[in-house]
């Protein structure tokens, strides 16, 4: 399995290649679909090789180009059933800030959010915790990791790679998301992610981090609790 990271406006999109085709993890901001397809072609694949468009949660920086990407590839869009509501309406949804500073940032973004509405969609596949993705040519399972949103998921691949979406960020260092719907479940999800013992975590915001960096982050949480 090969993972290619592409920055799509605000978050990372991952193009995951294996012997049975390509899976795209998160579809970036609006108007990123042709860039994603160009990156897929550059790696020697046709757009039709995409088996699944996997959205870690329903925010615009992850789902913004999902519909356009589906048109270009023919691949179905999958999202956890808990976040289907977020992609049904075009309005910007930013959860409460984790701190006063991030809440101020969120308020500013909400005020200007109207400039870029979400292209809404009805998901083709509604995911649940522990669901296998093997039928889509992806040797991986869904892990429900709510908190940032109710339907946030992580994707655990058989080779130990874990896509965590916005459950854990690594902008400056490994940390909780800037915004969260439910702090308690976000903290619980971080422990769940740690318990999955990933070899490497691919976050949507910032650079990928390894098991030792995840251990250190969880140790800091233990010290706090
Ligand atoms: Zn998000
Ligand atoms: Zn995000």
GROMACS .gro file of N, CA, C and O and ligand atoms in nm, residues 57 59 62 148 166, ligand 1:
model
   21
   57UNK      N    1  -1.511   1.292   0.789
   57UNK     CA    2  -1.623   1.360   0.856
   57UNK      C    3  -1.677   1.468   0.763
   57UNK      O    4  -1.615   1.499   0.662
   59UNK      N    5  -1.713   1.796   0.732
   59UNK     CA    6  -1.677   1.937   0.716
   59UNK      C    7  -1.631   1.968   0.574
   59UNK      O    8  -1.578   1.882   0.504
   62UNK      N    9  -1.308   1.866   0.402
   62UNK     CA   10  -1.292   1.722   0.377
   62UNK      C   11  -1.391   1.671   0.272
   62UNK      O   12  -1.361   1.576   0.201
  148UNK      N   13  -1.481   1.547   1.755
  148UNK     CA   14  -1.472   1.663   1.664
  148UNK      C   15  -1.608   1.680   1.597
  148UNK      O   16  -1.664   1.790   1.594
  166UNK      N   17  -0.972   1.457   1.162
  166UNK     CA   18  -0.947   1.569   1.253
  166UNK      C   19  -0.950   1.525   1.400
  166UNK      O   20  -0.953   1.610   1.489
  226LIG    ZN1   21  -1.329   1.905   1.072
   0.00000   0.00000   0.00000
